Each structure stands twice: as C-alpha cells, then as structure tokens.
Amino acid sequence: CHKQHHKYIGPEVISAEHAHPVEQVLANYAPTLGGMLLFGAHPYQFFVWLAFRLEEAYETHSGYCFSNSLFGKLGMLHGDNTAFHDAHHSQNRGNFGTGNLIMDWFF
C-alpha cells in the first residue's frame, strides 16, 4: 500500500496526500477523525486539529527544515524530521517514517 506514496522519490508537498485508498483510510482518516468522533469534539476543535495534521504533513514533505516554524517553536516538529523523511522517501524498504521505529525493526 505505502509504495504508491513512494512514487515520489524526492520530497514534494503533494506526496503527503498521495496514498493508496486503503492507506488513506487507515493511516490518515482514521487517526485524524477517530479521536474527534470518539470524544465528541466540537467542530471548531476538529478543524484546528485537521489544520495541525495537514501542516505537519506538508512541512515534513516539503524538503525544507523549518526549525523556526510554528511547530518548531512549539516543539511539535523538529528539523531532523525533514531529513529523516527524505531518507524515508529514498528507500522502499525499512524507514517507515517518523515515529515508526517499531515498524522498521519488525519488517
């Protein structure tokens, strides 16, 4: 499923949204919507959360290190995430992305 996302070898923002439909539902929609629906969040909270999720995805896939961005200043995104994600896109085996070290070990 994730190989479709890897059609983009280099970092490109559009690749953040390019995924197989199954991966899109399980890895993107479910985590983004799950907590909001489970805990009955206000629609405003959902849109703020969605904005943060999209900003992080686009920033990580941009190929630039934005250590002084909003996320960088809040400690939510670190400059090395971009370098790590670039390496993630340069390989089709292992390096499943930020926060997936267990998957790297398992597979």
PDB file of N, CA and C in Angstrom:
ATOM      1  N   CYS A   1       0.815  -1.203   0.000  1.00  0.00           N
ATOM      2  CA  CYS A   1       0.000   0.000   0.000  1.00  0.00           C
ATOM      3  C   CYS A   1       0.859   1.267   0.000  1.00  0.00           C
ATOM      4  N   HIS A   2       1.886   1.293   0.840  1.00  0.00           N
ATOM      5  CA  HIS A   2       2.661   2.526   1.010  1.00  0.00           C
ATOM      6  C   HIS A   2       3.572   2.810  -0.176  1.00  0.00           C
ATOM      7  N   LYS A   3       3.807   1.797  -1.032  1.00  0.00           N
ATOM      8  CA  LYS A   3       4.677   2.009  -2.196  1.00  0.00           C
ATOM      9  C   LYS A   3       4.107   3.073  -3.125  1.00  0.00           C
ATOM     10  N   GLN A   4       2.790   3.210  -3.195  1.00  0.00           N
ATOM     11  CA  GLN A   4       2.184   4.236  -4.045  1.00  0.00           C
ATOM     12  C   GLN A   4       2.646   5.621  -3.599  1.00  0.00           C
ATOM     13  N   HIS A   5       2.770   5.817  -2.299  1.00  0.00           N
ATOM     14  CA  HIS A   5       3.255   7.076  -1.736  1.00  0.00           C
ATOM     15  C   HIS A   5       4.701   7.324  -2.156  1.00  0.00           C
ATOM     16  N   HIS A   6       5.435   6.246  -2.422  1.00  0.00           N
ATOM     17  CA  HIS A   6       6.849   6.356  -2.771  1.00  0.00           C
ATOM     18  C   HIS A   6       7.101   6.525  -4.259  1.00  0.00           C
ATOM     19  N   LYS A   7       6.060   6.784  -5.037  1.00  0.00           N
ATOM     20  CA  LYS A   7       6.274   7.160  -6.434  1.00  0.00           C
ATOM     21  C   LYS A   7       7.052   8.465  -6.484  1.00  0.00           C
ATOM     22  N   TYR A   8       6.920   9.247  -5.426  1.00  0.00           N
ATOM     23  CA  TYR A   8       7.675  10.490  -5.285  1.00  0.00           C
ATOM     24  C   TYR A   8       8.948  10.155  -4.521  1.00  0.00           C
ATOM     25  N   ILE A   9      10.061  10.111  -5.223  1.00  0.00           N
ATOM     26  CA  ILE A   9      11.324   9.739  -4.584  1.00  0.00           C
ATOM     27  C   ILE A   9      11.869  10.897  -3.763  1.00  0.00           C
ATOM     28  N   GLY A  10      11.812  12.084  -4.320  1.00  0.00           N
ATOM     29  CA  GLY A  10      12.272  13.267  -3.599  1.00  0.00           C
ATOM     30  C   GLY A  10      11.132  13.877  -2.814  1.00  0.00           C
ATOM     31  N   PRO A  11      11.454  14.786  -1.921  1.00  0.00           N
ATOM     32  CA  PRO A  11      10.415  15.422  -1.112  1.00  0.00           C
ATOM     33  C   PRO A  11       9.587  16.406  -1.938  1.00  0.00           C
ATOM     34  N   GLU A  12       8.304  16.174  -1.991  1.00  0.00           N
ATOM     35  CA  GLU A  12       7.364  17.068  -2.655  1.00  0.00           C
ATOM     36  C   GLU A  12       6.117  17.145  -1.786  1.00  0.00           C
ATOM     37  N   VAL A  13       5.588  18.334  -1.613  1.00  0.00           N
ATOM     38  CA  VAL A  13       4.431  18.523  -0.735  1.00  0.00           C
ATOM     39  C   VAL A  13       3.253  17.668  -1.186  1.00  0.00           C
ATOM     40  N   ILE A  14       3.038  17.565  -2.492  1.00  0.00           N
ATOM     41  CA  ILE A  14       1.888  16.798  -2.987  1.00  0.00           C
ATOM     42  C   ILE A  14       1.960  15.325  -2.582  1.00  0.00           C
ATOM     43  N   SER A  15       3.163  14.820  -2.355  1.00  0.00           N
ATOM     44  CA  SER A  15       3.294  13.411  -1.961  1.00  0.00           C
ATOM     45  C   SER A  15       2.694  13.140  -0.586  1.00  0.00           C
ATOM     46  N   ALA A  16       2.506  14.176   0.219  1.00  0.00           N
ATOM     47  CA  ALA A  16       1.892  13.994   1.539  1.00  0.00           C
ATOM     48  C   ALA A  16       0.478  13.442   1.413  1.00  0.00           C
ATOM     49  N   GLU A  17      -0.212  13.789   0.340  1.00  0.00           N
ATOM     50  CA  GLU A  17      -1.600  13.358   0.145  1.00  0.00           C
ATOM     51  C   GLU A  17      -1.728  12.187  -0.820  1.00  0.00           C
ATOM     52  N   HIS A  18      -0.628  11.744  -1.397  1.00  0.00           N
ATOM     53  CA  HIS A  18      -0.678  10.676  -2.394  1.00  0.00           C
ATOM     54  C   HIS A  18      -0.532   9.328  -1.696  1.00  0.00           C
ATOM     55  N   ALA A  19      -1.638   8.619  -1.576  1.00  0.00           N
ATOM     56  CA  ALA A  19      -1.612   7.329  -0.884  1.00  0.00           C
ATOM     57  C   ALA A  19      -2.658   6.403  -1.498  1.00  0.00           C
ATOM     58  N   HIS A  20      -2.452   5.121  -1.325  1.00  0.00           N
ATOM     59  CA  HIS A  20      -3.427   4.114  -1.728  1.00  0.00           C
ATOM     60  C   HIS A  20      -4.701   4.353  -0.906  1.00  0.00           C
ATOM     61  N   PRO A  21      -5.893   4.125  -1.471  1.00  0.00           N
ATOM     62  CA  PRO A  21      -7.130   4.365  -0.716  1.00  0.00           C
ATOM     63  C   PRO A  21      -7.188   3.653   0.635  1.00  0.00           C
ATOM     64  N   VAL A  22      -6.692   2.425   0.713  1.00  0.00           N
ATOM     65  CA  VAL A  22      -6.702   1.698   1.992  1.00  0.00           C
ATOM     66  C   VAL A  22      -5.803   2.409   2.999  1.00  0.00           C
ATOM     67  N   GLU A  23      -4.608   2.793   2.560  1.00  0.00           N
ATOM     68  CA  GLU A  23      -3.701   3.519   3.450  1.00  0.00           C
ATOM     69  C   GLU A  23      -4.297   4.865   3.850  1.00  0.00           C
ATOM     70  N   GLN A  24      -4.947   5.533   2.908  1.00  0.00           N
ATOM     71  CA  GLN A  24      -5.547   6.834   3.207  1.00  0.00           C
ATOM     72  C   GLN A  24      -6.562   6.704   4.345  1.00  0.00           C
ATOM     73  N   VAL A  25      -7.387   5.662   4.282  1.00  0.00           N
ATOM     74  CA  VAL A  25      -8.405   5.463   5.322  1.00  0.00           C
ATOM     75  C   VAL A  25      -7.767   5.063   6.650  1.00  0.00           C
ATOM     76  N   LEU A  26      -6.876   4.058   6.628  1.00  0.00           N
ATOM     77  CA  LEU A  26      -6.320   3.519   7.871  1.00  0.00           C
ATOM     78  C   LEU A  26      -5.258   4.406   8.515  1.00  0.00           C
ATOM     79  N   ALA A  27      -4.438   5.064   7.716  1.00  0.00           N
ATOM     80  CA  ALA A  27      -3.315   5.827   8.275  1.00  0.00           C
ATOM     81  C   ALA A  27      -3.576   7.323   8.363  1.00  0.00           C
ATOM     82  N   ASN A  28      -4.535   7.821   7.595  1.00  0.00           N
ATOM     83  CA  ASN A  28      -4.777   9.264   7.604  1.00  0.00           C
ATOM     84  C   ASN A  28      -6.146   9.629   8.176  1.00  0.00           C
ATOM     85  N   TYR A  29      -7.207   9.087   7.579  1.00  0.00           N
ATOM     86  CA  TYR A  29      -8.545   9.463   8.030  1.00  0.00           C
ATOM     87  C   TYR A  29      -8.855   8.959   9.435  1.00  0.00           C
ATOM     88  N   ALA A  30      -8.582   7.676   9.687  1.00  0.00           N
ATOM     89  CA  ALA A  30      -8.926   7.088  10.991  1.00  0.00           C
ATOM     90  C   ALA A  30      -8.241   7.809  12.154  1.00  0.00           C
ATOM     91  N   PRO A  31      -6.916   8.058  12.102  1.00  0.00           N
ATOM     92  CA  PRO A  31      -6.295   8.770  13.222  1.00  0.00           C
ATOM     93  C   PRO A  31      -6.780  10.213  13.362  1.00  0.00           C
ATOM     94  N   THR A  32      -7.065  10.845  12.236  1.00  0.00           N
ATOM     95  CA  THR A  32      -7.495  12.243  12.286  1.00  0.00           C
ATOM     96  C   THR A  32      -8.919  12.366  12.801  1.00  0.00           C
ATOM     97  N   LEU A  33      -9.793  11.485  12.359  1.00  0.00           N
ATOM     98  CA  LEU A  33     -11.199  11.563  12.749  1.00  0.00           C
ATOM     99  C   LEU A  33     -11.528  10.767  14.010  1.00  0.00           C
ATOM    100  N   GLY A  34     -10.776   9.699  14.270  1.00  0.00           N
ATOM    101  CA  GLY A  34     -11.098   8.784  15.362  1.00  0.00           C
ATOM    102  C   GLY A  34     -11.278   9.432  16.717  1.00  0.00           C
ATOM    103  N   GLY A  35     -10.273  10.138  17.164  1.00  0.00           N
ATOM    104  CA  GLY A  35     -10.350  10.779  18.474  1.00  0.00           C
ATOM    105  C   GLY A  35     -11.429  11.837  18.548  1.00  0.00           C
ATOM    106  N   MET A  36     -11.584  12.557  17.463  1.00  0.00           N
ATOM    107  CA  MET A  36     -12.597  13.616  17.434  1.00  0.00           C
ATOM    108  C   MET A  36     -13.998  13.023  17.587  1.00  0.00           C
ATOM    109  N   LEU A  37     -14.255  11.937  16.879  1.00  0.00           N
ATOM    110  CA  LEU A  37     -15.570  11.301  16.963  1.00  0.00           C
ATOM    111  C   LEU A  37     -15.753  10.566  18.285  1.00  0.00           C
ATOM    112  N   LEU A  38     -14.706   9.899  18.734  1.00  0.00           N
ATOM    113  CA  LEU A  38     -14.773   9.121  19.966  1.00  0.00           C
ATOM    114  C   LEU A  38     -15.058   9.999  21.183  1.00  0.00           C
ATOM    115  N   PHE A  39     -14.439  11.170  21.224  1.00  0.00           N
ATOM    116  CA  PHE A  39     -14.592  12.043  22.388  1.00  0.00           C
ATOM    117  C   PHE A  39     -15.575  13.185  22.165  1.00  0.00           C
ATOM    118  N   GLY A  40     -16.239  13.204  21.022  1.00  0.00           N
ATOM    119  CA  GLY A  40     -17.267  14.203  20.761  1.00  0.00           C
ATOM    120  C   GLY A  40     -16.747  15.626  20.729  1.00  0.00           C
ATOM    121  N   ALA A  41     -15.661  15.837  20.023  1.00  0.00           N
ATOM    122  CA  ALA A  41     -15.063  17.171  19.949  1.00  0.00           C
ATOM    123  C   ALA A  41     -15.964  18.137  19.188  1.00  0.00           C
ATOM    124  N   HIS A  42     -15.859  19.385  19.546  1.00  0.00           N
ATOM    125  CA  HIS A  42     -16.575  20.454  18.863  1.00  0.00           C
ATOM    126  C   HIS A  42     -16.017  20.576  17.446  1.00  0.00           C
ATOM    127  N   PRO A  43     -16.847  20.924  16.453  1.00  0.00           N
ATOM    128  CA  PRO A  43     -16.353  21.069  15.078  1.00  0.00           C
ATOM    129  C   PRO A  43     -15.165  22.032  14.956  1.00  0.00           C
ATOM    130  N   TYR A  44     -15.151  23.080  15.752  1.00  0.00           N
ATOM    131  CA  TYR A  44     -14.020  24.012  15.716  1.00  0.00           C
ATOM    132  C   TYR A  44     -12.729  23.297  16.122  1.00  0.00           C
ATOM    133  N   GLN A  45     -12.804  22.464  17.158  1.00  0.00           N
ATOM    134  CA  GLN A  45     -11.629  21.704  17.589  1.00  0.00           C
ATOM    135  C   GLN A  45     -11.159  20.765  16.483  1.00  0.00           C
ATOM    136  N   PHE A  46     -12.116  20.167  15.780  1.00  0.00           N
ATOM    137  CA  PHE A  46     -11.756  19.277  14.681  1.00  0.00           C
ATOM    138  C   PHE A  46     -10.978  20.032  13.607  1.00  0.00           C
ATOM    139  N   PHE A  47     -11.439  21.211  13.219  1.00  0.00           N
ATOM    140  CA  PHE A  47     -10.764  21.958  12.158  1.00  0.00           C
ATOM    141  C   PHE A  47      -9.387  22.451  12.588  1.00  0.00           C
ATOM    142  N   VAL A  48      -9.230  22.792  13.846  1.00  0.00           N
ATOM    143  CA  VAL A  48      -7.903  23.174  14.344  1.00  0.00           C
ATOM    144  C   VAL A  48      -6.981  21.954  14.301  1.00  0.00           C
ATOM    145  N   TRP A  49      -7.468  20.802  14.765  1.00  0.00           N
ATOM    146  CA  TRP A  49      -6.676  19.565  14.733  1.00  0.00           C
ATOM    147  C   TRP A  49      -6.325  19.192  13.292  1.00  0.00           C
ATOM    148  N   LEU A  50      -7.290  19.303  12.378  1.00  0.00           N
ATOM    149  CA  LEU A  50      -7.050  18.999  10.970  1.00  0.00           C
ATOM    150  C   LEU A  50      -5.978  19.924  10.394  1.00  0.00           C
ATOM    151  N   ALA A  51      -6.041  21.201  10.732  1.00  0.00           N
ATOM    152  CA  ALA A  51      -5.030  22.157  10.258  1.00  0.00           C
ATOM    153  C   ALA A  51      -3.640  21.764  10.752  1.00  0.00           C
ATOM    154  N   PHE A  52      -3.528  21.360  12.010  1.00  0.00           N
ATOM    155  CA  PHE A  52      -2.236  20.925  12.552  1.00  0.00           C
ATOM    156  C   PHE A  52      -1.734  19.669  11.841  1.00  0.00           C
ATOM    157  N   ARG A  53      -2.615  18.698  11.623  1.00  0.00           N
ATOM    158  CA  ARG A  53      -2.221  17.457  10.943  1.00  0.00           C
ATOM    159  C   ARG A  53      -1.721  17.744   9.527  1.00  0.00           C
ATOM    160  N   LEU A  54      -2.450  18.584   8.796  1.00  0.00           N
ATOM    161  CA  LEU A  54      -2.059  18.897   7.422  1.00  0.00           C
ATOM    162  C   LEU A  54      -0.774  19.707   7.384  1.00  0.00           C
ATOM    163  N   GLU A  55      -0.650  20.677   8.273  1.00  0.00           N
ATOM    164  CA  GLU A  55       0.569  21.494   8.339  1.00  0.00           C
ATOM    165  C   GLU A  55       1.792  20.616   8.585  1.00  0.00           C
ATOM    166  N   GLU A  56       1.674  19.688   9.513  1.00  0.00           N
ATOM    167  CA  GLU A  56       2.802  18.802   9.820  1.00  0.00           C
ATOM    168  C   GLU A  56       3.150  17.930   8.615  1.00  0.00           C
ATOM    169  N   ALA A  57       2.133  17.400   7.941  1.00  0.00           N
ATOM    170  CA  ALA A  57       2.372  16.547   6.768  1.00  0.00           C
ATOM    171  C   ALA A  57       3.025  17.335   5.642  1.00  0.00           C
ATOM    172  N   TYR A  58       2.528  18.533   5.382  1.00  0.00           N
ATOM    173  CA  TYR A  58       3.074  19.341   4.286  1.00  0.00           C
ATOM    174  C   TYR A  58       4.479  19.821   4.611  1.00  0.00           C
ATOM    175  N   GLU A  59       4.689  20.208   5.854  1.00  0.00           N
ATOM    176  CA  GLU A  59       6.014  20.686   6.254  1.00  0.00           C
ATOM    177  C   GLU A  59       7.043  19.560   6.162  1.00  0.00           C
ATOM    178  N   THR A  60       6.679  18.382   6.614  1.00  0.00           N
ATOM    179  CA  THR A  60       7.597  17.246   6.576  1.00  0.00           C
ATOM    180  C   THR A  60       7.917  16.835   5.147  1.00  0.00           C
ATOM    181  N   HIS A  61       6.944  16.953   4.244  1.00  0.00           N
ATOM    182  CA  HIS A  61       7.150  16.555   2.848  1.00  0.00           C
ATOM    183  C   HIS A  61       7.701  17.683   1.979  1.00  0.00           C
ATOM    184  N   SER A  62       7.946  18.837   2.533  1.00  0.00           N
ATOM    185  CA  SER A  62       8.406  19.977   1.724  1.00  0.00           C
ATOM    186  C   SER A  62       9.866  19.860   1.308  1.00  0.00           C
ATOM    187  N   GLY A  63      10.653  19.129   2.085  1.00  0.00           N
ATOM    188  CA  GLY A  63      12.078  19.024   1.794  1.00  0.00           C
ATOM    189  C   GLY A  63      12.898  20.121   2.445  1.00  0.00           C
ATOM    190  N   TYR A  64      12.247  20.981   3.188  1.00  0.00           N
ATOM    191  CA  TYR A  64      12.938  22.071   3.873  1.00  0.00           C
ATOM    192  C   TYR A  64      12.895  21.851   5.380  1.00  0.00           C
ATOM    193  N   CYS A  65      13.883  22.365   6.051  1.00  0.00           N
ATOM    194  CA  CYS A  65      13.943  22.285   7.504  1.00  0.00           C
ATOM    195  C   CYS A  65      13.423  23.601   8.070  1.00  0.00           C
ATOM    196  N   PHE A  66      12.223  23.584   8.600  1.00  0.00           N
ATOM    197  CA  PHE A  66      11.607  24.784   9.157  1.00  0.00           C
ATOM    198  C   PHE A  66      11.701  24.764  10.679  1.00  0.00           C
ATOM    199  N   SER A  67      12.895  24.860  11.209  1.00  0.00           N
ATOM    200  CA  SER A  67      13.040  24.786  12.661  1.00  0.00           C
ATOM    201  C   SER A  67      12.445  26.009  13.353  1.00  0.00           C
ATOM    202  N   ASN A  68      12.253  27.101  12.627  1.00  0.00           N
ATOM    203  CA  ASN A  68      11.652  28.299  13.222  1.00  0.00           C
ATOM    204  C   ASN A  68      10.177  28.445  12.872  1.00  0.00           C
ATOM    205  N   SER A  69       9.566  27.381  12.376  1.00  0.00           N
ATOM    206  CA  SER A  69       8.145  27.437  12.053  1.00  0.00           C
ATOM    207  C   SER A  69       7.325  27.388  13.345  1.00  0.00           C
ATOM    208  N   LEU A  70       6.030  27.517  13.204  1.00  0.00           N
ATOM    209  CA  LEU A  70       5.140  27.440  14.367  1.00  0.00           C
ATOM    210  C   LEU A  70       5.338  26.121  15.102  1.00  0.00           C
ATOM    211  N   PHE A  71       5.347  24.999  14.367  1.00  0.00           N
ATOM    212  CA  PHE A  71       5.537  23.704  15.004  1.00  0.00           C
ATOM    213  C   PHE A  71       6.912  23.584  15.636  1.00  0.00           C
ATOM    214  N   GLY A  72       7.926  24.108  14.958  1.00  0.00           N
ATOM    215  CA  GLY A  72       9.283  24.053  15.503  1.00  0.00           C
ATOM    216  C   GLY A  72       9.386  24.803  16.816  1.00  0.00           C
ATOM    217  N   LYS A  73       8.775  25.981  16.874  1.00  0.00           N
ATOM    218  CA  LYS A  73       8.819  26.795  18.094  1.00  0.00           C
ATOM    219  C   LYS A  73       8.022  26.164  19.231  1.00  0.00           C
ATOM    220  N   LEU A  74       6.969  25.434  18.886  1.00  0.00           N
ATOM    221  CA  LEU A  74       6.155  24.771  19.907  1.00  0.00           C
ATOM    222  C   LEU A  74       6.729  23.412  20.302  1.00  0.00           C
ATOM    223  N   GLY A  75       7.819  23.001  19.631  1.00  0.00           N
ATOM    224  CA  GLY A  75       8.433  21.714  19.928  1.00  0.00           C
ATOM    225  C   GLY A  75       7.675  20.534  19.355  1.00  0.00           C
ATOM    226  N   MET A  76       6.782  20.798  18.405  1.00  0.00           N
ATOM    227  CA  MET A  76       5.973  19.731  17.826  1.00  0.00           C
ATOM    228  C   MET A  76       6.589  19.143  16.561  1.00  0.00           C
ATOM    229  N   LEU A  77       7.543  19.829  15.968  1.00  0.00           N
ATOM    230  CA  LEU A  77       8.212  19.328  14.773  1.00  0.00           C
ATOM    231  C   LEU A  77       9.668  19.712  14.880  1.00  0.00           C
ATOM    232  N   HIS A  78      10.521  18.776  14.676  1.00  0.00           N
ATOM    233  CA  HIS A  78      11.947  19.036  14.809  1.00  0.00           C
ATOM    234  C   HIS A  78      12.580  19.023  13.434  1.00  0.00           C
ATOM    235  N   GLY A  79      13.602  19.835  13.247  1.00  0.00           N
ATOM    236  CA  GLY A  79      14.259  19.958  11.959  1.00  0.00           C
ATOM    237  C   GLY A  79      14.743  18.645  11.389  1.00  0.00           C
ATOM    238  N   ASP A  80      15.107  17.705  12.262  1.00  0.00           N
ATOM    239  CA  ASP A  80      15.602  16.426  11.756  1.00  0.00           C
ATOM    240  C   ASP A  80      14.489  15.562  11.174  1.00  0.00           C
ATOM    241  N   ASN A  81      13.217  15.896  11.448  1.00  0.00           N
ATOM    242  CA  ASN A  81      12.118  15.138  10.852  1.00  0.00           C
ATOM    243  C   ASN A  81      12.162  15.202   9.336  1.00  0.00           C
ATOM    244  N   THR A  82      12.495  16.377   8.797  1.00  0.00           N
ATOM    245  CA  THR A  82      12.543  16.527   7.347  1.00  0.00           C
ATOM    246  C   THR A  82      13.642  15.664   6.759  1.00  0.00           C
ATOM    247  N   ALA A  83      14.828  15.692   7.355  1.00  0.00           N
ATOM    248  CA  ALA A  83      15.933  14.859   6.863  1.00  0.00           C
ATOM    249  C   ALA A  83      15.573  13.380   6.976  1.00  0.00           C
ATOM    250  N   PHE A  84      14.951  13.002   8.087  1.00  0.00           N
ATOM    251  CA  PHE A  84      14.541  11.616   8.283  1.00  0.00           C
ATOM    252  C   PHE A  84      13.515  11.217   7.226  1.00  0.00           C
ATOM    253  N   HIS A  85      12.571  12.124   6.941  1.00  0.00           N
ATOM    254  CA  HIS A  85      11.532  11.810   5.969  1.00  0.00           C
ATOM    255  C   HIS A  85      12.091  11.762   4.548  1.00  0.00           C
ATOM    256  N   ASP A  86      13.094  12.582   4.262  1.00  0.00           N
ATOM    257  CA  ASP A  86      13.759  12.497   2.959  1.00  0.00           C
ATOM    258  C   ASP A  86      14.380  11.117   2.793  1.00  0.00           C
ATOM    259  N   ALA A  87      15.025  10.614   3.851  1.00  0.00           N
ATOM    260  CA  ALA A  87      15.606   9.268   3.810  1.00  0.00           C
ATOM    261  C   ALA A  87      14.503   8.228   3.641  1.00  0.00           C
ATOM    262  N   HIS A  88      13.365   8.456   4.292  1.00  0.00           N
ATOM    263  CA  HIS A  88      12.206   7.567   4.176  1.00  0.00           C
ATOM    264  C   HIS A  88      11.779   7.442   2.716  1.00  0.00           C
ATOM    265  N   HIS A  89      11.792   8.544   1.984  1.00  0.00           N
ATOM    266  CA  HIS A  89      11.378   8.519   0.580  1.00  0.00           C
ATOM    267  C   HIS A  89      12.460   7.990  -0.349  1.00  0.00           C
ATOM    268  N   SER A  90      13.679   7.925   0.108  1.00  0.00           N
ATOM    269  CA  SER A  90      14.757   7.428  -0.750  1.00  0.00           C
ATOM    270  C   SER A  90      14.857   5.905  -0.709  1.00  0.00           C
ATOM    271  N   GLN A  91      14.106   5.268   0.194  1.00  0.00           N
ATOM    272  CA  GLN A  91      14.149   3.813   0.349  1.00  0.00           C
ATOM    273  C   GLN A  91      12.744   3.247   0.230  1.00  0.00           C
ATOM    274  N   ASN A  92      12.636   2.072  -0.308  1.00  0.00           N
ATOM    275  CA  ASN A  92      11.335   1.404  -0.361  1.00  0.00           C
ATOM    276  C   ASN A  92      11.236   0.256   0.629  1.00  0.00           C
ATOM    277  N   ARG A  93      12.299   0.046   1.383  1.00  0.00           N
ATOM    278  CA  ARG A  93      12.285  -0.990   2.419  1.00  0.00           C
ATOM    279  C   ARG A  93      12.816  -0.378   3.699  1.00  0.00           C
ATOM    280  N   GLY A  94      12.136  -0.602   4.782  1.00  0.00           N
ATOM    281  CA  GLY A  94      12.549  -0.021   6.058  1.00  0.00           C
ATOM    282  C   GLY A  94      12.272   1.471   6.093  1.00  0.00           C
ATOM    283  N   ASN A  95      12.656   2.107   7.165  1.00  0.00           N
ATOM    284  CA  ASN A  95      12.452   3.538   7.362  1.00  0.00           C
ATOM    285  C   ASN A  95      11.015   3.926   7.035  1.00  0.00           C
ATOM    286  N   PHE A  96      10.085   3.480   7.846  1.00  0.00           N
ATOM    287  CA  PHE A  96       8.670   3.702   7.596  1.00  0.00           C
ATOM    288  C   PHE A  96       8.196   5.100   7.970  1.00  0.00           C
ATOM    289  N   GLY A  97       9.088   5.949   8.373  1.00  0.00           N
ATOM    290  CA  GLY A  97       8.717   7.325   8.662  1.00  0.00           C
ATOM    291  C   GLY A  97       8.830   7.649  10.133  1.00  0.00           C
ATOM    292  N   THR A  98       8.622   8.905  10.425  1.00  0.00           N
ATOM    293  CA  THR A  98       8.742   9.409  11.779  1.00  0.00           C
ATOM    294  C   THR A  98       7.811   8.651  12.723  1.00  0.00           C
ATOM    295  N   GLY A  99       8.346   8.218  13.839  1.00  0.00           N
ATOM    296  CA  GLY A  99       7.523   7.562  14.852  1.00  0.00           C
ATOM    297  C   GLY A  99       7.235   6.101  14.586  1.00  0.00           C
ATOM    298  N   ASN A 100       7.834   5.531  13.557  1.00  0.00           N
ATOM    299  CA  ASN A 100       7.555   4.141  13.224  1.00  0.00           C
ATOM    300  C   ASN A 100       8.782   3.257  13.377  1.00  0.00           C
ATOM    301  N   LEU A 101       9.585   3.516  14.375  1.00  0.00           N
ATOM    302  CA  LEU A 101      10.798   2.729  14.571  1.00  0.00           C
ATOM    303  C   LEU A 101      10.485   1.266  14.859  1.00  0.00           C
ATOM    304  N   ILE A 102       9.367   0.992  15.498  1.00  0.00           N
ATOM    305  CA  ILE A 102       8.963  -0.391  15.762  1.00  0.00           C
ATOM    306  C   ILE A 102       8.685  -1.101  14.441  1.00  0.00           C
ATOM    307  N   MET A 103       8.031  -0.408  13.502  1.00  0.00           N
ATOM    308  CA  MET A 103       7.765  -0.995  12.187  1.00  0.00           C
ATOM    309  C   MET A 103       9.072  -1.263  11.455  1.00  0.00           C
ATOM    310  N   ASP A 104      10.026  -0.339  11.549  1.00  0.00           N
ATOM    311  CA  ASP A 104      11.333  -0.548  10.925  1.00  0.00           C
ATOM    312  C   ASP A 104      11.984  -1.814  11.474  1.00  0.00           C
ATOM    313  N   TRP A 105      11.927  -1.989  12.782  1.00  0.00           N
ATOM    314  CA  TRP A 105      12.531  -3.152  13.419  1.00  0.00           C
ATOM    315  C   TRP A 105      11.796  -4.433  13.009  1.00  0.00           C
ATOM    316  N   PHE A 106      10.463  -4.392  13.025  1.00  0.00           N
ATOM    317  CA  PHE A 106       9.655  -5.577  12.760  1.00  0.00           C
ATOM    318  C   PHE A 106       9.800  -6.064  11.325  1.00  0.00           C
ATOM    319  N   PHE A 107       9.777  -5.144  10.367  1.00  0.00           N
ATOM    320  CA  PHE A 107       9.832  -5.527   8.958  1.00  0.00           C
ATOM    321  C   PHE A 107      11.246  -5.518   8.435  1.00  0.00           C
TER     322      PHE A 107
END
